[in-house]
Tab-separated table of C-alpha atoms in Angstrom:
chain	number	residue	atom	x	y	z
A	1	MET	CA	-207.822	-16.414	200.993
A	2	THR	CA	-211.396	-17.191	201.989
A	3	GLY	CA	-213.895	-15.574	204.301
A	4	PRO	CA	-216.386	-12.695	204.203
A	5	LEU	CA	-215.625	-9.694	202.049
A	6	GLN	CA	-213.914	-6.864	203.913
A	7	LEU	CA	-214.752	-3.222	203.177
A	8	LEU	CA	-211.797	-0.911	203.770
A	9	ASN	CA	-212.020	2.870	203.616
A	10	THR	CA	-208.576	4.079	204.708
A	11	GLY	CA	-204.984	3.397	203.822
A	12	GLU	CA	-204.367	2.370	207.428
A	13	GLU	CA	-207.068	-0.308	207.212
A	14	LEU	CA	-205.624	-1.493	203.934
A	15	HIS	CA	-202.108	-1.783	205.358
A	16	LYS	CA	-203.457	-3.877	208.228
A	17	LEU	CA	-205.066	-6.351	205.831
A	18	PRO	CA	-203.211	-9.648	206.389
A	19	ARG	CA	-201.341	-10.656	203.271
A	20	THR	CA	-201.764	-14.240	202.110
A	21	GLY	CA	-200.045	-15.581	199.015
A	22	ARG	CA	-199.948	-13.407	195.903
A	23	ARG	CA	-202.080	-10.293	195.900
A	24	ALA	CA	-203.963	-9.124	192.812
A	25	VAL	CA	-205.698	-5.786	192.469
A	26	VAL	CA	-208.562	-4.783	190.187
A	27	MET	CA	-208.980	-1.004	189.996
A	28	THR	CA	-212.438	0.369	189.225
A	29	MET	CA	-214.455	3.551	189.472
A	30	GLY	CA	-217.426	1.568	190.741
A	31	ALA	CA	-220.755	0.955	188.965
A	32	LEU	CA	-219.491	-2.594	188.513
A	33	HIS	CA	-220.846	-4.848	185.767
A	34	GLU	CA	-219.997	-8.216	184.262
A	35	GLY	CA	-216.834	-6.810	182.708
A	36	HIS	CA	-215.518	-5.935	186.152
A	37	ALA	CA	-216.681	-9.279	187.518
A	38	THR	CA	-214.670	-10.991	184.791
A	39	LEU	CA	-211.582	-9.063	185.904
A	40	VAL	CA	-212.128	-10.182	189.500
A	41	ARG	CA	-212.672	-13.810	188.499
A	42	THR	CA	-209.537	-13.704	186.365
A	43	ALA	CA	-207.617	-12.249	189.298
A	44	ARG	CA	-208.894	-14.982	191.602
A	45	GLU	CA	-207.838	-17.662	189.140
A	46	ALA	CA	-204.418	-16.049	188.754
A	47	VAL	CA	-203.576	-15.937	192.467
A	48	GLY	CA	-205.337	-19.161	193.417
A	49	PRO	CA	-207.275	-19.968	196.593
A	50	GLU	CA	-204.340	-19.054	198.805
A	51	GLY	CA	-203.894	-15.653	197.197
A	52	GLN	CA	-205.733	-12.398	197.780
A	53	VAL	CA	-207.880	-10.240	195.491
A	54	VAL	CA	-208.449	-6.564	196.303
A	55	VAL	CA	-210.915	-4.432	194.336
A	56	THR	CA	-210.578	-0.674	194.503
A	57	VAL	CA	-213.646	1.543	194.038
A	58	PHE	CA	-212.755	5.192	193.576
A	59	VAL	CA	-214.217	7.822	191.258
A	60	ASN	CA	-211.074	9.785	190.507
A	61	PRO	CA	-211.771	13.509	190.019
A	62	LEU	CA	-208.379	14.118	188.407
A	63	GLN	CA	-209.332	12.264	185.233
A	64	PHE	CA	-212.555	14.190	184.585
A	65	GLY	CA	-212.497	17.386	182.565
A	66	ALA	CA	-214.472	20.538	183.321
A	67	ASN	CA	-217.365	19.543	181.051
A	68	GLU	CA	-217.370	15.820	181.809
A	69	ASP	CA	-219.669	13.698	183.925
A	70	LEU	CA	-217.966	13.505	187.339
A	71	ASP	CA	-221.137	14.419	189.258
A	72	ARG	CA	-223.263	12.263	186.996
A	73	TYR	CA	-221.005	9.223	187.193
A	74	PRO	CA	-222.964	6.382	188.863
A	75	ARG	CA	-222.058	5.451	192.429
A	76	THR	CA	-223.442	2.077	193.477
A	77	LEU	CA	-221.245	0.863	196.328
A	78	ASP	CA	-223.700	-1.653	197.801
A	79	ALA	CA	-224.097	-3.374	194.449
A	80	ASP	CA	-220.350	-3.137	193.858
A	81	LEU	CA	-219.675	-4.974	197.117
A	82	ARG	CA	-222.079	-7.741	196.190
A	83	ILE	CA	-220.615	-8.189	192.708
A	84	SER	CA	-217.062	-8.150	194.064
A	85	GLU	CA	-217.810	-10.797	196.675
A	86	GLU	CA	-219.676	-13.041	194.239
A	87	ALA	CA	-216.779	-12.818	191.772
A	88	GLY	CA	-214.235	-13.869	194.395
A	89	ALA	CA	-212.765	-10.690	195.911
A	90	ASP	CA	-211.439	-10.739	199.456
A	91	ALA	CA	-211.561	-6.999	200.096
A	92	VAL	CA	-212.883	-3.784	198.567
A	93	PHE	CA	-210.908	-0.598	199.140
A	94	ALA	CA	-213.343	2.313	198.741
A	95	PRO	CA	-211.589	5.468	199.970
A	96	SER	CA	-212.961	8.998	199.977
A	97	VAL	CA	-211.444	11.754	197.861
A	98	ASP	CA	-209.918	13.248	201.009
A	99	GLU	CA	-208.304	9.907	201.829
A	100	VAL	CA	-206.639	9.637	198.421
A	101	TYR	CA	-205.818	13.353	198.102
A	102	PRO	CA	-205.551	14.564	201.717
A	103	GLY	CA	-204.037	17.913	200.781
A	104	GLY	CA	-206.413	18.593	197.914
A	105	ASP	CA	-205.400	18.129	194.299
A	106	PRO	CA	-201.811	16.826	194.248
A	107	GLN	CA	-199.168	19.267	193.102
A	108	VAL	CA	-196.942	16.448	191.799
A	109	ARG	CA	-198.514	14.159	189.213
A	110	ILE	CA	-197.543	11.492	186.736
A	111	THR	CA	-197.269	12.840	183.193
A	112	ALA	CA	-198.453	10.528	180.440
A	113	GLY	CA	-196.084	11.920	177.801
A	114	PRO	CA	-196.688	11.928	174.032
A	115	MET	CA	-198.820	8.758	174.045
A	116	GLY	CA	-201.142	10.433	176.515
A	117	GLU	CA	-201.785	13.295	174.100
A	118	ARG	CA	-203.173	11.085	171.323
A	119	LEU	CA	-206.746	9.868	170.720
A	120	GLU	CA	-208.405	9.928	174.159
A	121	GLY	CA	-205.741	12.313	175.393
A	122	ALA	CA	-206.397	14.758	172.548
A	123	THR	CA	-210.124	14.711	173.257
A	124	ARG	CA	-209.711	14.802	177.037
A	125	PRO	CA	-206.617	16.874	177.883
A	126	GLY	CA	-205.082	15.879	181.199
A	127	HIS	CA	-207.221	12.747	181.492
A	128	PHE	CA	-204.332	10.314	181.342
A	129	ASP	CA	-202.174	12.355	183.723
A	130	GLY	CA	-204.972	12.074	186.272
A	131	MET	CA	-205.486	8.389	185.562
A	132	LEU	CA	-201.802	7.489	185.930
A	133	THR	CA	-201.498	9.563	189.095
A	134	VAL	CA	-204.279	7.675	190.855
A	135	VAL	CA	-203.111	4.299	189.518
A	136	ALA	CA	-199.626	5.013	190.889
A	137	LYS	CA	-201.095	5.945	194.282
A	138	LEU	CA	-203.320	2.869	194.379
A	139	LEU	CA	-200.419	0.612	193.415
A	140	HIS	CA	-198.451	2.008	196.345
A	141	LEU	CA	-201.400	1.624	198.711
A	142	THR	CA	-202.454	-1.887	197.666
A	143	ARG	CA	-198.919	-3.249	197.003
A	144	PRO	CA	-200.067	-5.954	194.577
A	145	ASP	CA	-198.043	-8.593	192.778
A	146	LEU	CA	-200.500	-8.444	189.875
A	147	ALA	CA	-202.779	-5.683	188.546
A	148	LEU	CA	-205.503	-6.465	186.017
A	149	PHE	CA	-207.123	-4.016	183.606
A	150	GLY	CA	-209.660	-4.400	180.817
A	151	GLN	CA	-208.537	-4.206	177.208
A	152	LYS	CA	-211.589	-2.071	176.390
A	153	ASP	CA	-209.534	0.847	177.698
A	154	ALA	CA	-206.620	-0.089	175.456
A	155	GLN	CA	-204.809	3.243	175.588
A	156	GLN	CA	-205.111	3.339	179.359
A	157	LEU	CA	-203.698	-0.192	179.588
A	158	ALA	CA	-200.788	0.718	177.303
A	159	LEU	CA	-199.958	3.798	179.392
A	160	ILE	CA	-200.111	1.886	182.668
A	161	ARG	CA	-197.731	-0.714	181.242
A	162	ARG	CA	-195.415	2.077	180.091
A	163	MET	CA	-195.492	3.737	183.517
A	164	VAL	CA	-194.807	0.464	185.330
A	165	THR	CA	-191.846	-0.201	183.027
A	166	ASP	CA	-190.432	3.324	182.997
A	167	LEU	CA	-190.768	3.892	186.750
A	168	ASN	CA	-189.842	0.374	187.873
A	169	PHE	CA	-193.033	-0.510	189.702
A	170	PRO	CA	-192.645	-4.040	191.116
A	171	VAL	CA	-195.933	-5.315	189.687
A	172	GLU	CA	-197.088	-7.445	186.766
A	173	VAL	CA	-199.771	-5.805	184.606
A	174	ALA	CA	-202.237	-8.061	182.794
A	175	GLY	CA	-204.873	-7.133	180.228
A	176	VAL	CA	-208.208	-8.968	180.164
A	177	PRO	CA	-210.246	-9.163	176.918
A	178	THR	CA	-213.268	-6.912	176.502
A	179	VAL	CA	-216.568	-8.362	177.687
A	180	ARG	CA	-219.509	-7.700	175.372
A	181	GLU	CA	-223.242	-7.949	175.656
A	182	ASP	CA	-225.084	-10.362	173.379
A	183	ASP	CA	-225.637	-7.652	170.766
A	184	GLY	CA	-221.913	-6.811	170.651
A	185	LEU	CA	-221.933	-3.601	172.697
A	186	ALA	CA	-218.866	-3.445	174.928
A	187	LEU	CA	-219.835	-3.450	178.592
A	188	SER	CA	-219.441	-0.016	180.157
A	189	SER	CA	-220.797	1.743	183.205
A	190	ARG	CA	-221.994	4.470	180.832
A	191	ASN	CA	-224.258	2.092	178.876
A	192	ARG	CA	-226.957	2.702	181.490
A	193	TYR	CA	-227.321	6.235	180.139
A	194	LEU	CA	-228.491	4.929	176.749
A	195	GLY	CA	-232.186	4.758	175.961
A	196	PRO	CA	-233.439	1.973	173.635
A	197	VAL	CA	-233.181	4.092	170.483
A	198	GLU	CA	-229.767	5.476	171.443
A	199	ARG	CA	-228.541	1.971	172.136
A	200	ARG	CA	-229.442	0.876	168.605
A	201	THR	CA	-227.276	3.670	167.245
A	202	ALA	CA	-224.478	2.853	169.695
A	203	LEU	CA	-224.214	-0.669	168.294
A	204	ALA	CA	-222.481	0.884	165.288
A	205	LEU	CA	-219.260	1.108	167.317
A	206	SER	CA	-218.834	-2.638	167.616
A	207	ARG	CA	-220.260	-3.251	164.127
A	208	ALA	CA	-217.646	-0.912	162.688
A	209	LEU	CA	-214.831	-2.698	164.489
A	210	PHE	CA	-216.091	-6.092	163.370
A	211	ALA	CA	-216.405	-4.815	159.786
A	212	GLY	CA	-212.758	-3.754	159.889
A	213	ARG	CA	-211.744	-7.112	161.350
A	214	ASP	CA	-213.727	-8.998	158.703
A	215	ARG	CA	-212.220	-6.907	155.917
A	216	LEU	CA	-208.738	-7.716	157.199
A	217	ALA	CA	-209.535	-11.428	157.342
A	218	ALA	CA	-210.945	-11.390	153.818
A	219	GLN	CA	-208.002	-9.445	152.424
A	220	ALA	CA	-205.490	-11.642	154.256
A	221	ALA	CA	-207.137	-14.762	152.874
A	222	LEU	CA	-207.104	-13.238	149.399
A	223	CYS	CA	-203.421	-12.404	149.699
A	224	ALA	CA	-202.630	-15.931	150.801
A	225	ARG	CA	-204.522	-17.403	147.848
A	226	ALA	CA	-202.933	-14.989	145.441
A	227	GLU	CA	-199.456	-15.848	146.701
A	228	ALA	CA	-200.229	-19.553	146.303
A	229	ALA	CA	-201.439	-19.224	142.707
A	230	PRO	CA	-199.238	-21.051	140.130
A	231	ALA	CA	-196.508	-18.808	138.758
A	232	SER	CA	-197.284	-19.954	135.200
A	233	ASP	CA	-200.747	-18.391	135.290
A	234	GLY	CA	-201.738	-14.877	136.193
A	235	ARG	CA	-203.069	-14.803	139.721
A	236	ALA	CA	-206.455	-13.541	138.620
A	237	THR	CA	-206.735	-16.326	136.002
A	238	ALA	CA	-205.708	-19.013	138.457
A	239	LEU	CA	-208.201	-17.843	141.035
A	240	ALA	CA	-210.922	-17.589	138.403
A	241	ARG	CA	-210.348	-21.274	137.560
A	242	LEU	CA	-211.106	-22.025	141.202
A	243	GLY	CA	-214.431	-20.277	140.777
A	244	GLU	CA	-213.546	-17.418	143.096
A	245	ILE	CA	-215.062	-14.567	141.144
A	246	ARG	CA	-214.529	-11.818	143.695
A	247	ALA	CA	-211.008	-13.012	144.427
A	248	SER	CA	-210.336	-13.037	140.718
A	249	ALA	CA	-211.423	-9.429	140.405
A	250	ASP	CA	-209.212	-8.376	143.304
A	251	ALA	CA	-206.165	-10.529	142.713
A	252	HIS	CA	-204.394	-8.208	140.259
A	253	ALA	CA	-204.675	-5.387	142.798
A	254	VAL	CA	-203.368	-7.644	145.545
A	255	SER	CA	-200.423	-8.691	143.428
A	256	ALA	CA	-199.611	-5.116	142.502
A	257	ALA	CA	-199.849	-4.123	146.141
A	258	GLY	CA	-197.165	-6.551	147.159
A	259	GLY	CA	-199.367	-9.105	148.906
A	260	GLY	CA	-200.768	-6.957	151.667
A	261	THR	CA	-199.639	-3.351	151.346
A	262	GLY	CA	-202.620	-1.042	151.879
A	263	LEU	CA	-204.535	-3.389	154.176
A	264	PRO	CA	-204.667	-0.830	157.007
A	265	ASP	CA	-206.464	1.612	154.720
A	266	ALA	CA	-208.940	-1.096	153.687
A	267	VAL	CA	-209.650	-1.871	157.336
A	268	ARG	CA	-210.194	1.793	158.156
A	269	ALA	CA	-212.486	2.232	155.158
A	270	ALA	CA	-214.666	-0.736	156.091
A	271	ALA	CA	-215.095	0.513	159.645
A	272	ARG	CA	-215.673	4.113	158.607
A	273	HIS	CA	-218.471	3.080	156.217
A	274	VAL	CA	-220.471	1.636	159.123
A	275	LEU	CA	-219.886	4.727	161.247
A	276	GLU	CA	-220.920	7.080	158.454
A	277	GLU	CA	-224.197	5.205	158.068
A	278	ALA	CA	-224.788	5.494	161.820
A	279	GLY	CA	-224.174	9.219	161.549
A	280	ARG	CA	-227.321	9.427	159.432
A	281	GLN	CA	-229.495	7.597	161.961
A	282	GLU	CA	-231.738	9.216	164.542
A	283	PRO	CA	-230.289	9.887	166.993
A	284	PRO	CA	-227.044	10.166	165.056
A	285	LEU	CA	-223.706	8.772	166.064
A	286	VAL	CA	-221.241	11.671	166.344
A	287	LEU	CA	-217.779	10.320	165.656
A	288	ASP	CA	-214.873	11.534	167.736
A	289	TYR	CA	-212.190	9.356	166.176
A	290	LEU	CA	-211.557	6.125	164.335
A	291	ALA	CA	-207.914	5.062	164.460
A	292	LEU	CA	-205.782	2.063	163.607
A	293	VAL	CA	-202.720	2.291	165.823
A	294	ASP	CA	-199.609	0.549	167.027
A	295	PRO	CA	-200.338	-0.522	170.623
A	296	GLN	CA	-196.792	0.346	171.689
A	297	ASP	CA	-197.261	4.091	171.258
A	298	PHE	CA	-200.748	4.612	169.745
A	299	THR	CA	-199.437	6.187	166.556
A	300	ASP	CA	-201.244	5.471	163.284
A	301	VAL	CA	-199.967	2.443	161.400
A	302	GLY	CA	-198.739	2.880	157.844
A	303	PRO	CA	-199.723	0.996	154.670
A	304	ASP	CA	-196.876	-1.527	155.038
A	305	PHE	CA	-197.504	-2.260	158.712
A	306	THR	CA	-197.189	-5.811	160.039
A	307	GLY	CA	-197.733	-7.038	163.555
A	308	HIS	CA	-200.176	-6.255	166.339
A	309	ALA	CA	-202.482	-3.264	165.951
A	310	VAL	CA	-205.521	-1.805	167.697
A	311	LEU	CA	-208.576	-0.554	165.830
A	312	ALA	CA	-210.143	2.014	168.165
A	313	VAL	CA	-213.261	4.166	168.000
A	314	ALA	CA	-214.869	6.830	170.170
A	315	ALA	CA	-218.208	8.518	169.550
A	316	LYS	CA	-221.144	10.187	171.210
A	317	VAL	CA	-224.750	9.059	171.059
A	318	GLY	CA	-226.919	11.734	172.581
A	319	THR	CA	-224.970	12.926	175.612
A	320	THR	CA	-223.191	9.618	176.200
A	321	ARG	CA	-219.614	9.165	175.022
A	322	LEU	CA	-218.519	5.587	174.349
A	323	ILE	CA	-215.225	3.958	173.371
A	324	ASP	CA	-214.404	0.539	171.988
A	325	ASN	CA	-211.542	-1.273	170.272
A	326	ILE	CA	-210.392	-4.646	169.007
A	327	PRO	CA	-206.900	-6.077	168.521
A	328	LEU	CA	-205.869	-7.005	164.979
A	329	GLU	CA	-202.904	-8.833	163.510
A	330	PHE	CA	-201.427	-7.735	160.188
A	331	GLY	CA	-199.291	-10.178	158.258
A	332	ALA	CA	-200.833	-13.261	159.864
A	333	HIS	CA	-201.471	-14.840	156.447
A	334	ALA	CA	-197.791	-14.923	155.548
């Protein structure tokens, strides 16, 4: 669909929007940045020129706790409209709170279940119930074929997928990789709250994740080399003959560990070391959690884990709370 961007404020206006081809929706709370623009561009590519891309802009009060930043959350609708149009959106649905919740706070809500009580849910009780409730309402209102969400909010994405599956929503949910600034900081609407010194401390989040990823890659490569060492020689001796001094020192431990057992703990340790150093900076990074979890249910992975995992971190710098994560693959060397 082509033409000027349409701004819609009511469900009635949205229902009157002519439907052309497949419809994709990108849900936001406004204060759009390049991460959101990437979601919109991905949506446009997915539905093609004949399809339709709708961006929702709604700061959802249900997912903010009593001591969180609902009133402080940035509202930049004019800029959001410009970014949406430039990225390829056909319409922006920007309803009021009264439009979404006409009778006040809804008495019936979606419950996130056990997954919604872990990590972000433990820190922010009720947050995911509020998030799923508004996502369900917006899915009903926008009636998309495809809904796109950023992987930076990995637990949110996992819960939305679970809700769509469990409650039979007729929509495809797609995750889009996290967009980062040049220094590695994950794009977030809350980054604007960081002063220059706070931002330097905040970079520890992504550095910690990358340290965990690099440790996994190094350990996986070591395991692969150890497994390939000739059976007639000890693995450490064989690797030493290749001139790999560090690998030689570690190879006995790798062999004793069964070629990979304990890697999750090594990944956590590498990431935690970076975060602990940042905790001694000024201003300090105050860690909320560091977790290595199974993306299916966000439970901690064990020492023998293989498959997809998510390394996730949340912390405060000053008064600004930030989250980040990266996907990891255990057992990829085998």
